[in-house]
CSV table of N, CA, C and O in Angstrom, one decimal:
chain,number,residue,atom,x,y,z
D,1,SER,N,0.8,-1.1,-0.2
D,1,SER,CA,-0.1,0.1,0.3
D,1,SER,C,0.8,1.2,-0.1
D,1,SER,O,0.3,2.5,-0.6
D,2,LEU,N,1.7,1.1,0.8
D,2,LEU,CA,2.9,2.3,0.5
D,2,LEU,C,3.6,2.8,-1.0
D,2,LEU,O,3.4,3.7,-1.1
D,3,LEU,N,3.7,1.5,-1.5
D,3,LEU,CA,4.1,1.7,-2.8
D,3,LEU,C,3.2,2.5,-3.8
D,3,LEU,O,3.5,3.5,-4.5
D,4,THR,N,1.6,1.9,-3.9
D,4,THR,CA,0.9,2.8,-4.4
D,4,THR,C,0.4,3.9,-3.8
D,4,THR,O,0.5,5.1,-4.6
D,5,CYS,N,0.7,4.2,-2.4
D,5,CYS,CA,0.4,5.5,-2.1
D,5,CYS,C,1.2,6.9,-2.3
D,5,CYS,O,0.8,7.6,-3.4
D,6,ILE,N,2.3,6.5,-2.4
D,6,ILE,CA,3.9,7.3,-2.6
D,6,ILE,C,3.4,7.5,-4.5
D,6,ILE,O,3.7,8.9,-4.7
D,7,SER,N,3.1,6.9,-5.2
D,7,SER,CA,3.1,6.5,-6.5
D,7,SER,C,2.2,7.7,-7.2
D,7,SER,O,2.6,8.2,-7.6
D,8,ASN,N,1.1,7.3,-6.4
D,8,ASN,CA,0.0,8.3,-6.5
D,8,ASN,C,-0.2,10.2,-6.1
D,8,ASN,O,-0.4,10.2,-7.1
D,9,ASP,N,0.3,9.5,-5.2
D,9,ASP,CA,0.3,11.0,-4.4
D,9,ASP,C,1.7,12.0,-4.5
D,9,ASP,O,1.5,13.4,-5.0
D,10,PHE,N,2.7,11.2,-4.8
D,10,PHE,CA,4.2,12.0,-5.4
D,10,PHE,C,4.2,11.7,-6.8
D,10,PHE,O,5.2,12.7,-7.3
D,11,GLY,N,4.2,10.8,-7.5
D,11,GLY,CA,4.6,10.0,-8.6
D,11,GLY,C,5.5,8.9,-8.6
D,11,GLY,O,6.5,8.8,-7.2
D,12,TYR,N,5.9,8.3,-9.4
D,12,TYR,CA,6.6,7.1,-8.9
D,12,TYR,C,8.3,7.1,-8.9
D,12,TYR,O,9.0,6.5,-8.6
D,13,VAL,N,8.5,8.3,-9.4
D,13,VAL,CA,9.8,9.1,-9.1
D,13,VAL,C,10.4,9.2,-7.9
D,13,VAL,O,11.2,9.1,-7.7
D,14,HIS,N,9.3,9.2,-7.0
D,14,HIS,CA,9.8,9.6,-5.6
D,14,HIS,C,9.6,7.9,-5.0
D,14,HIS,O,9.1,8.8,-3.1
D,15,VAL,N,9.1,7.0,-5.6
D,15,VAL,CA,8.9,5.9,-4.6
D,15,VAL,C,9.5,5.4,-3.3
D,15,VAL,O,9.0,4.5,-2.5
D,16,PHE,N,10.6,5.6,-3.6
D,16,PHE,CA,12.1,5.7,-2.6
D,16,PHE,C,12.3,6.5,-1.8
D,16,PHE,O,12.5,6.5,-0.9
D,17,GLU,N,12.4,7.5,-2.5
D,17,GLU,CA,12.4,9.0,-1.7
D,17,GLU,C,12.2,9.5,-0.7
D,17,GLU,O,12.4,9.5,0.6
D,18,LYS,N,10.6,9.5,-0.5
D,18,LYS,CA,9.7,9.5,0.1
D,18,LYS,C,9.7,8.7,1.4
D,18,LYS,O,9.9,9.0,2.6
D,19,PRO,N,10.0,7.5,1.5
D,19,PRO,CA,10.0,6.4,2.7
D,19,PRO,C,11.5,6.7,3.3
D,19,PRO,O,11.3,6.6,4.7
D,20,ILE,N,12.1,6.8,2.6
D,20,ILE,CA,13.8,7.1,2.9
D,20,ILE,C,13.6,8.4,3.9
D,20,ILE,O,14.2,8.7,5.0
D,21,GLU,N,12.8,9.0,3.3
D,21,GLU,CA,12.9,10.5,4.1
D,21,GLU,C,12.4,10.1,5.9
D,21,GLU,O,12.7,11.1,6.1
D,22,MET,N,11.1,9.8,5.2
D,22,MET,CA,10.1,9.5,7.0
D,22,MET,C,10.6,8.6,7.7
D,22,MET,O,10.5,8.5,8.6
D,23,PHE,N,11.3,7.4,7.2
D,23,PHE,CA,11.7,6.2,7.8
D,23,PHE,C,13.1,5.9,8.0
D,23,PHE,O,13.4,5.4,9.0
D,24,ALA,N,14.0,6.5,7.3
D,24,ALA,CA,15.3,6.5,7.8
D,24,ALA,C,16.4,7.0,8.8
D,24,ALA,O,16.0,7.7,9.2
D,25,ASP,N,16.5,6.4,9.2
D,25,ASP,CA,17.6,6.6,10.7
D,25,ASP,C,19.1,6.8,10.3
D,25,ASP,O,19.7,6.1,9.6
D,26,GLU,N,20.0,7.7,10.8
D,26,GLU,CA,21.0,8.2,10.1
D,26,GLU,C,22.0,6.3,10.8
D,26,GLU,O,21.6,5.8,11.9
D,27,GLY,N,22.9,6.3,10.1
D,27,GLY,CA,23.4,4.8,10.1
D,27,GLY,C,23.0,3.5,9.7
D,27,GLY,O,23.3,2.4,9.7
D,28,ASP,N,21.6,3.8,9.0
D,28,ASP,CA,21.0,2.6,8.2
D,28,ASP,C,21.8,2.7,6.9
D,28,ASP,O,22.5,3.1,6.9
D,29,ILE,N,21.6,1.6,6.4
D,29,ILE,CA,22.2,1.6,4.9
D,29,ILE,C,21.2,1.1,3.9
D,29,ILE,O,20.5,0.4,4.2
D,30,LEU,N,21.5,1.7,2.7
D,30,LEU,CA,20.5,1.9,1.8
D,30,LEU,C,21.4,0.9,0.6
D,30,LEU,O,22.6,1.0,0.4
D,31,PHE,N,20.6,-0.1,0.3
D,31,PHE,CA,20.8,-1.2,-0.9
D,31,PHE,C,20.4,-0.4,-2.1
D,31,PHE,O,19.4,-0.6,-2.4
D,32,ALA,N,21.1,0.1,-3.1
D,32,ALA,CA,20.5,0.7,-4.2
D,32,ALA,C,21.0,0.0,-5.5
D,32,ALA,O,22.2,0.0,-5.5
D,33,ILE,N,20.2,-0.5,-6.4
D,33,ILE,CA,20.4,-1.6,-7.3
D,33,ILE,C,19.4,-1.0,-8.7
D,33,ILE,O,18.1,-0.9,-8.8
D,34,SER,N,20.1,-0.6,-10.1
D,34,SER,CA,19.5,-0.1,-11.1
D,34,SER,C,20.4,-0.8,-12.2
D,34,SER,O,21.6,-0.6,-12.0
D,35,SER,N,20.2,-1.6,-13.0
D,35,SER,CA,20.8,-2.3,-13.9
D,35,SER,C,21.5,-1.0,-14.7
D,35,SER,O,22.7,-1.3,-14.9
D,36,SER,N,21.0,0.0,-15.2
D,36,SER,CA,21.3,1.0,-15.6
D,36,SER,C,22.1,2.1,-15.1
D,36,SER,O,22.7,2.7,-15.7
D,37,GLY,N,22.0,2.3,-14.1
D,37,GLY,CA,22.1,3.2,-13.0
D,37,GLY,C,21.9,4.4,-13.4
D,37,GLY,O,22.1,5.5,-12.8
D,38,LYS,N,20.8,4.3,-14.0
D,38,LYS,CA,20.1,5.9,-14.3
D,38,LYS,C,18.6,6.0,-14.3
D,38,LYS,O,18.0,6.5,-14.1
D,39,SER,N,18.0,4.8,-13.5
D,39,SER,CA,17.0,5.2,-12.6
D,39,SER,C,16.8,6.2,-11.5
D,39,SER,O,17.1,6.6,-10.5
D,40,GLU,N,15.7,7.4,-12.3
D,40,GLU,CA,15.4,8.4,-11.2
D,40,GLU,C,15.2,8.4,-9.9
D,40,GLU,O,15.6,8.4,-8.9
D,41,ASN,N,14.4,6.8,-9.6
D,41,ASN,CA,13.9,6.9,-8.2
D,41,ASN,C,14.6,6.2,-7.4
D,41,ASN,O,14.8,6.6,-6.5
D,42,ILE,N,15.6,5.5,-8.0
D,42,ILE,CA,16.7,5.4,-7.5
D,42,ILE,C,17.7,6.0,-7.0
D,42,ILE,O,18.8,6.8,-5.8
D,43,LEU,N,18.2,7.3,-7.6
D,43,LEU,CA,18.4,8.4,-7.6
D,43,LEU,C,18.4,9.1,-6.7
D,43,LEU,O,19.3,9.3,-5.8
D,44,ARG,N,17.0,9.3,-6.6
D,44,ARG,CA,16.1,10.0,-5.5
D,44,ARG,C,16.6,9.6,-4.0
D,44,ARG,O,16.8,10.0,-3.5
D,45,GLY,N,16.6,7.7,-4.2
D,45,GLY,CA,16.5,7.4,-2.9
D,45,GLY,C,17.8,7.9,-2.5
D,45,GLY,O,18.2,7.8,-1.0
D,46,VAL,N,18.7,7.2,-3.1
D,46,VAL,CA,20.3,7.8,-2.4
D,46,VAL,C,20.5,9.1,-1.8
D,46,VAL,O,21.0,9.3,-0.9
D,47,GLN,N,20.2,10.1,-2.7
D,47,GLN,CA,20.0,11.3,-2.3
D,47,GLN,C,19.2,11.5,-1.0
D,47,GLN,O,19.8,12.3,0.0
D,48,ALA,N,18.1,10.6,-0.6
D,48,ALA,CA,17.6,11.0,0.2
D,48,ALA,C,18.0,10.3,1.4
D,48,ALA,O,18.7,10.9,2.8
D,49,ALA,N,18.8,9.1,1.1
D,49,ALA,CA,19.5,8.4,2.5
D,49,ALA,C,20.9,9.2,2.4
D,49,ALA,O,21.3,9.2,4.0
D,50,ARG,N,21.4,9.8,1.8
D,50,ARG,CA,23.1,10.1,2.3
D,50,ARG,C,22.0,11.5,2.9
D,50,ARG,O,22.7,11.8,4.3
D,51,SER,N,21.1,12.2,3.0
D,51,SER,CA,20.8,13.3,3.4
D,51,SER,C,19.9,13.1,4.6
D,51,SER,O,20.2,13.7,6.0
D,52,ARG,N,19.8,12.0,5.2
D,52,ARG,CA,19.5,11.1,6.6
D,52,ARG,C,20.8,10.5,7.2
D,52,ARG,O,20.3,9.9,8.4
D,53,GLY,N,22.0,10.8,6.7
D,53,GLY,CA,22.8,9.9,7.4
D,53,GLY,C,23.2,8.6,7.2
D,53,GLY,O,23.7,8.1,8.0
D,54,CYS,N,22.7,7.9,6.0
D,54,CYS,CA,22.9,6.6,5.4
D,54,CYS,C,23.9,6.1,4.8
D,54,CYS,O,24.7,7.2,4.6
D,55,SER,N,24.6,4.8,5.2
D,55,SER,CA,25.5,4.5,4.2
D,55,SER,C,24.7,4.1,2.9
D,55,SER,O,23.5,4.0,2.9
D,56,VAL,N,25.5,4.0,2.1
D,56,VAL,CA,25.0,3.4,0.8
D,56,VAL,C,25.7,2.7,0.0
D,56,VAL,O,26.8,2.9,-0.3
D,57,VAL,N,25.1,1.7,-0.5
D,57,VAL,CA,25.9,0.1,-1.3
D,57,VAL,C,25.3,0.3,-2.5
D,57,VAL,O,23.8,0.5,-2.7
D,58,THR,N,26.2,0.7,-4.0
D,58,THR,CA,25.1,0.6,-5.1
D,58,THR,C,25.8,-0.4,-5.9
D,58,THR,O,26.8,-1.1,-5.9
D,59,PHE,N,24.5,-1.0,-7.1
D,59,PHE,CA,24.4,-2.1,-7.4
D,59,PHE,C,24.4,-1.4,-9.1
D,59,PHE,O,23.3,-1.2,-9.3
D,60,SER,N,24.9,-1.6,-10.3
D,60,SER,CA,24.5,-0.9,-11.3
D,60,SER,C,25.4,-1.9,-12.6
D,60,SER,O,26.3,-2.6,-12.2
D,61,GLY,N,25.3,-1.7,-13.5
D,61,GLY,CA,25.7,-2.2,-14.9
D,61,GLY,C,25.8,-1.3,-16.1
D,61,GLY,O,25.5,0.2,-16.1
D,62,PHE,N,25.4,-2.2,-17.2
D,62,PHE,CA,25.5,-1.1,-18.6
D,62,PHE,C,26.8,-0.1,-18.6
D,62,PHE,O,27.8,-0.5,-18.7
D,63,LYS,N,26.5,1.1,-18.5
D,63,LYS,CA,27.9,2.0,-19.1
D,63,LYS,C,28.7,2.4,-17.8
D,63,LYS,O,28.1,2.8,-16.9
D,64,ASN,N,29.6,2.4,-18.2
D,64,ASN,CA,30.6,2.4,-17.0
D,64,ASN,C,30.6,4.0,-16.3
D,64,ASN,O,31.4,4.4,-15.2
D,65,ASP,N,30.0,4.9,-17.2
D,65,ASP,CA,29.8,6.3,-16.7
D,65,ASP,C,28.6,6.3,-15.4
D,65,ASP,O,28.0,7.7,-16.1
D,66,ASN,N,27.6,5.3,-16.2
D,66,ASN,CA,26.0,5.6,-15.2
D,66,ASN,C,26.1,6.3,-13.5
D,66,ASN,O,27.2,6.4,-12.9
D,67,PRO,N,25.5,7.3,-13.6
D,67,PRO,CA,25.4,8.0,-12.8
D,67,PRO,C,25.7,7.7,-11.1
D,67,PRO,O,26.0,7.8,-10.0
D,68,LEU,N,24.2,5.9,-10.6
D,68,LEU,CA,24.8,5.3,-9.9
D,68,LEU,C,25.8,5.0,-9.3
D,68,LEU,O,26.2,5.1,-8.1
D,69,ARG,N,26.9,4.6,-10.1
D,69,ARG,CA,28.2,3.8,-10.2
D,69,ARG,C,28.8,4.5,-9.1
D,69,ARG,O,29.7,3.9,-8.6
D,70,THR,N,28.9,5.8,-9.0
D,70,THR,CA,30.0,6.3,-8.0
D,70,THR,C,29.2,7.1,-6.7
D,70,THR,O,29.9,7.8,-6.0
D,71,LEU,N,28.2,6.8,-6.1
D,71,LEU,CA,27.0,7.3,-5.5
D,71,LEU,C,27.7,6.6,-3.6
D,71,LEU,O,27.0,7.1,-3.0
D,72,GLY,N,27.9,5.5,-3.8
D,72,GLY,CA,27.9,4.6,-2.9
D,72,GLY,C,29.5,5.2,-1.9
D,72,GLY,O,30.2,5.5,-2.4
D,73,ASP,N,29.0,4.2,-0.7
D,73,ASP,CA,30.6,4.1,-0.1
D,73,ASP,C,31.2,2.5,-0.6
D,73,ASP,O,32.1,2.8,-0.2
D,74,PHE,N,29.9,2.0,-1.2
D,74,PHE,CA,30.5,0.6,-1.7
D,74,PHE,C,30.0,0.6,-3.1
D,74,PHE,O,28.4,0.6,-3.3
D,75,ASN,N,30.4,0.4,-4.2
D,75,ASN,CA,29.9,0.6,-5.6
D,75,ASN,C,30.3,-0.6,-6.1
D,75,ASN,O,31.2,-1.1,-6.7
D,76,PHE,N,28.9,-1.4,-6.7
D,76,PHE,CA,29.4,-2.8,-7.4
D,76,PHE,C,28.8,-2.6,-8.6
D,76,PHE,O,27.8,-2.1,-9.1
D,77,TYR,N,29.6,-2.9,-9.5
D,77,TYR,CA,29.4,-2.4,-11.3
D,77,TYR,C,29.5,-3.7,-11.8
D,77,TYR,O,31.1,-4.5,-11.7
D,78,VAL,N,28.8,-4.1,-13.1
D,78,VAL,CA,29.1,-5.0,-13.7
D,78,VAL,C,29.2,-4.3,-15.5
D,78,VAL,O,27.9,-3.7,-15.2
D,79,PRO,N,30.3,-4.6,-15.8
D,79,PRO,CA,30.3,-4.1,-17.3
D,79,PRO,C,29.7,-5.2,-18.4
D,79,PRO,O,30.3,-5.8,-18.9
D,80,SER,N,28.1,-5.4,-18.3
D,80,SER,CA,27.7,-5.4,-19.2
D,80,SER,C,26.7,-4.8,-19.9
D,80,SER,O,25.7,-4.0,-19.0
D,81,ASP,N,26.1,-4.9,-21.1
D,81,ASP,CA,24.9,-4.3,-21.5
D,81,ASP,C,23.8,-4.9,-21.5
D,81,ASP,O,22.3,-4.6,-22.1
D,82,GLY,N,23.5,-6.6,-20.9
D,82,GLY,CA,22.2,-7.4,-20.9
D,82,GLY,C,21.9,-7.4,-19.1
D,82,GLY,O,22.8,-7.3,-18.1
D,83,TYR,N,20.6,-7.3,-19.1
D,83,TYR,CA,20.1,-7.5,-18.0
D,83,TYR,C,20.5,-8.7,-17.2
D,83,TYR,O,20.4,-8.5,-15.9
D,84,GLY,N,20.5,-9.7,-18.1
D,84,GLY,CA,20.5,-11.0,-17.4
D,84,GLY,C,21.4,-11.0,-17.1
D,84,GLY,O,21.9,-11.2,-15.6
D,85,PRO,N,23.1,-10.9,-17.2
D,85,PRO,CA,24.3,-11.2,-16.5
D,85,PRO,C,24.5,-9.9,-15.5
D,85,PRO,O,24.9,-10.1,-14.3
D,86,VAL,N,24.0,-8.8,-15.6
D,86,VAL,CA,24.2,-7.7,-15.0
D,86,VAL,C,23.5,-8.2,-13.5
D,86,VAL,O,23.6,-8.2,-12.3
D,87,GLU,N,21.9,-8.4,-13.8
D,87,GLU,CA,20.9,-8.9,-12.6
D,87,GLU,C,21.4,-10.2,-11.7
D,87,GLU,O,21.6,-10.2,-10.4
D,88,ILE,N,22.1,-10.8,-12.2
D,88,ILE,CA,22.2,-12.5,-11.7
D,88,ILE,C,23.9,-12.2,-11.3
D,88,ILE,O,23.9,-12.7,-9.7
D,89,LEU,N,24.5,-11.5,-11.7
D,89,LEU,CA,25.8,-11.2,-10.7
D,89,LEU,C,25.2,-10.1,-9.3
D,89,LEU,O,25.8,-10.3,-8.3
D,90,HIS,N,24.7,-9.3,-9.8
D,90,HIS,CA,24.1,-8.1,-8.6
D,90,HIS,C,23.3,-9.7,-7.3
D,90,HIS,O,23.4,-9.1,-6.0
D,91,LEU,N,22.6,-10.5,-7.9
D,91,LEU,CA,22.0,-11.2,-7.1
D,91,LEU,C,22.9,-12.3,-6.1
D,91,LEU,O,23.4,-12.0,-5.1
D,92,SER,N,24.5,-12.5,-7.2
D,92,SER,CA,25.2,-13.2,-6.4
D,92,SER,C,26.1,-12.5,-5.5
D,92,SER,O,26.4,-12.7,-4.4
D,93,ILE,N,26.3,-11.1,-5.7
D,93,ILE,CA,27.2,-10.2,-4.6
D,93,ILE,C,26.6,-10.0,-3.2
D,93,ILE,O,26.5,-10.1,-2.2
D,94,CYS,N,24.7,-10.0,-3.6
D,94,CYS,CA,23.7,-9.8,-2.7
D,94,CYS,C,24.0,-11.2,-1.6
D,94,CYS,O,23.7,-11.2,-0.7
D,95,HIS,N,24.0,-12.3,-1.9
D,95,HIS,CA,23.9,-13.3,-1.4
D,95,HIS,C,25.1,-13.3,-1.2
D,95,HIS,O,25.5,-13.9,0.4
D,96,CYS,N,26.2,-13.2,-1.6
D,96,CYS,CA,27.7,-12.9,-0.9
D,96,CYS,C,27.5,-12.2,0.5
D,96,CYS,O,28.1,-12.8,1.7
D,97,ILE,N,27.2,-10.9,0.5
D,97,ILE,CA,27.4,-10.0,1.7
D,97,ILE,C,26.0,-10.8,2.6
D,97,ILE,O,26.4,-10.7,3.9
D,98,VAL,N,25.3,-11.0,2.5
D,98,VAL,CA,24.4,-12.0,3.7
D,98,VAL,C,24.9,-12.6,4.1
D,98,VAL,O,25.3,-13.1,5.7
D,99,ASP,N,25.4,-14.0,3.0
D,99,ASP,CA,26.7,-15.4,3.8
D,99,ASP,C,27.7,-14.1,4.6
D,99,ASP,O,27.9,-14.9,5.9
D,100,CYS,N,28.4,-13.4,4.3
D,100,CYS,CA,29.2,-12.5,5.4
D,100,CYS,C,28.3,-12.2,6.7
D,100,CYS,O,28.7,-12.1,7.9
D,101,ILE,N,27.2,-11.5,6.4
D,101,ILE,CA,26.7,-11.1,7.5
D,101,ILE,C,26.1,-12.1,8.5
D,101,ILE,O,26.3,-12.2,9.7
D,102,MET,N,25.5,-13.1,7.8
D,102,MET,CA,25.4,-14.7,8.6
D,102,MET,C,26.5,-14.8,9.8
D,102,MET,O,26.5,-15.5,10.6
D,103,GLU,N,27.4,-15.2,9.0
D,103,GLU,CA,29.1,-15.5,9.2
D,103,GLU,C,29.2,-14.8,10.5
D,103,GLU,O,29.6,-15.5,11.4
D,104,VAL,N,29.3,-13.4,10.5
D,104,VAL,CA,29.6,-12.6,11.4
D,104,VAL,C,29.0,-12.7,12.5
D,104,VAL,O,29.6,-12.6,13.7
D,105,LYS,N,27.6,-12.9,12.7
D,105,LYS,CA,26.7,-13.0,13.6
D,105,LYS,C,26.6,-14.3,14.5
D,105,LYS,O,26.4,-14.2,15.5
D,106,SER,N,27.1,-15.4,13.2
D,106,SER,CA,27.3,-16.3,13.9
D,106,SER,C,28.4,-16.7,14.9
D,106,SER,O,28.5,-17.2,16.2
D,107,VAL,N,29.7,-16.3,14.6
D,107,VAL,CA,30.9,-15.8,15.1
D,107,VAL,C,30.5,-15.3,16.6
D,107,VAL,O,31.0,-15.5,17.9
D,108,GLY,N,30.0,-14.1,16.3
D,108,GLY,CA,29.4,-13.0,17.3
D,108,GLY,C,28.5,-14.0,18.7
D,108,GLY,O,28.6,-13.6,19.5
D,109,ASN,N,27.9,-15.0,18.2
D,109,ASN,CA,26.6,-15.4,19.0
D,109,ASN,C,27.7,-16.7,19.9
D,109,ASN,O,27.6,-17.0,21.0
D,110,LEU,N,28.4,-16.8,19.0
D,110,LEU,CA,29.7,-18.0,19.4
D,110,LEU,C,30.3,-17.2,20.8
D,110,LEU,O,30.7,-18.0,22.0
D,111,ALA,N,31.2,-16.1,20.5
D,111,ALA,CA,31.8,-15.6,21.5
D,111,ALA,C,31.0,-14.9,22.9
D,111,ALA,O,31.7,-15.4,23.8
D,112,ASN,N,29.9,-14.8,22.1
D,112,ASN,CA,28.8,-14.5,23.8
D,112,ASN,C,28.6,-16.1,24.3
D,112,ASN,O,28.4,-15.2,25.3
D,113,LYS,N,28.7,-16.5,23.9
D,113,LYS,CA,28.3,-17.9,24.8
D,113,LYS,C,29.3,-18.4,25.7
D,113,LYS,O,29.6,-19.4,26.6
D,114,HIS,N,30.9,-17.8,25.2
D,114,HIS,CA,31.8,-18.7,26.0
D,114,HIS,C,32.7,-17.4,26.8
D,114,HIS,O,32.2,-16.2,27.0
């Protein structure tokens, strides 16, 4: 319902920006994913996250000069013009990030038990 509310009331270009403005806290992390790196709604979301003191991780592809590619604290760029390869590599990177987080949490939980 938030997606349709924001889209209807403000326009789809604000679909991520407005919720980030309302709900993001300093220290949160935004994962911004756009194959082209030129999606206005994603770029606006990144700007909103920065203004709220969030860290940003970007995932982009296609052209190496796409605007999203340099906006993050960490930037993952896939040098391909095809949606399939870009999206599959983004997915793989996201899985690696989740695996690393889970490993750190697991080790932390073990340390707290001893």
